[in-house]
Amino acid sequence: MAVVNTPRPEAVGAKDEYYHALRRPTRSINLRQYVYEIGSYHYNWHPEVELLVVLNGCVEVCAGGLVTTHEPGDVIVINSYVGHATLAHAPHSTALLLHLDLGYFAGLFPDPARLRFDCLSTGETRGAAPFIALRGLLARMMLEAFDATPAGRLRYERRLAELVDTLVTYFPPREEESTAVLGNETRIKAIDRMLGFIDQHYSERITLERLGRESGYHPGYVSQMFTGYLGISTLEYITRVRLRQATRDLGDPQMRVVDVAAANGFPDVKAFNVAFRRSFDKSPTEYRKQLTESSSQVDATFKKVFVRRDDEAATGWLKALADAVDAGAQPTVPAEWPTDDLRSLVGHAQRLTDQIQGVQHRLERLAGGLG
């Protein structure tokens, strides 16, 4: 069992925990790295790219509508603003995580915000050299993060550069079609007001007209602003916010599914079931059956405390991963590794999926408004 500290109100690691934050604006570095126990779903999304390594147990990862199950050693990359959640399938499931601001890629790609990495290991690919290198470098970074000497800081940044080099070399990103709204500060503030409004009123019926009044823009333009700023539709964002709270409420045995749906702005149980299944590939009732006493205990301190550095098991997992790769050597590519043509096909399939989901959301909006 991982050793944790007393909960704190904000997710800032203590000195004796596996938690490291680094901000170097002059070198475009802004990251957080930590080791933590996984509990039940905490649906979220963020602008950073996320690299996750399973250290112990069995973990379900839901990201962008894809649901996969992973074991120790698996590496998963979750792209910027992709809605995602994790669920422990075994007690004391533990992960190593890195959040890296896309500004780090600014000198490498014209528009880092458009980058999408297809990097996810399975039982068949877990032992491939690129995955060994990624998890090994991440583990070394975590172990060496607490050396505050100039040499230690340089070494950490060198590991980071090697990590990104490996990621870009063996998992070259595709670039999504740009939907960015090159708006001025006034537009950005208007979008932030709408996001705040949704966070406060997600349990109510929200229409484009209400958002238009809140932002000062025409309802038709509100939809364009959302797509340009977040890359998802207004309806999709509202649904994400509702699901974020609904997954927490499902952990309360006193609340019926119908109560959870009503409390979080879904017009009825059917709409809640459809939205939940689309994101997590299971019904709310099926998810509730998967919740355990162990996951509930973890939820009480989720990302408020992190695994302590004197935890022998966690340190052993990190050292084993770090020792498995020589950080000074480049991994060789297995013969069965995806070719550029295959990556192109995968990227094309993903774009088609995104387009289909966009059409589906538009049809839902036409059928019943935003909710």
mmCIF file of C-alpha atoms in Angstrom, residues 10 23 34 44 62 66 81 102-103 107 114 117 155 187 207 221 223 228 231 246 263 268 309 311 321:
data_model
loop_
_atom_site.group_PDB
_atom_site.id
_atom_site.type_symbol
_atom_site.label_atom_id
_atom_site.label_comp_id
_atom_site.label_asym_id
_atom_site.label_seq_id
_atom_site.Cartn_x
_atom_site.Cartn_y
_atom_site.Cartn_z
ATOM 1 C CA GLU A 10 -4.675 22.195 -3.060
ATOM 2 C CA ARG A 23 8.618 26.285 -14.502
ATOM 3 C CA TYR A 34 3.997 12.987 -9.605
ATOM 4 C CA ASN A 44 -11.241 16.201 -16.513
ATOM 5 C CA CYS A 62 -11.220 6.475 -20.736
ATOM 6 C CA LEU A 66 -11.920 5.162 -26.119
ATOM 7 C CA TYR A 81 -8.118 19.128 -24.045
ATOM 8 C CA LEU A 102 2.651 22.413 -25.189
ATOM 9 C CA GLY A 103 4.799 25.540 -25.199
ATOM 10 C CA GLY A 107 10.193 25.689 -31.530
ATOM 11 C CA ARG A 114 -2.853 21.165 -33.023
ATOM 12 C CA PHE A 117 0.114 11.888 -30.418
ATOM 13 C CA ARG A 155 20.237 16.495 -15.722
ATOM 14 C CA ARG A 187 -13.282 37.468 -27.105
ATOM 15 C CA THR A 207 -29.068 27.416 -24.362
ATOM 16 C CA TYR A 221 -21.304 33.023 -33.063
ATOM 17 C CA SER A 223 -20.948 28.049 -31.106
ATOM 18 C CA GLY A 228 -12.334 27.581 -32.098
ATOM 19 C CA GLY A 231 -11.895 22.386 -30.292
ATOM 20 C CA ALA A 246 -22.164 13.056 -12.107
ATOM 21 C CA ALA A 263 -29.058 17.001 -10.224
ATOM 22 C CA ASP A 268 -33.882 12.438 -18.232
ATOM 23 C CA ARG A 309 9.255 9.196 -1.341
ATOM 24 C CA ASP A 311 7.406 4.362 0.144
ATOM 25 C CA LEU A 321 11.673 1.009 -14.858
#
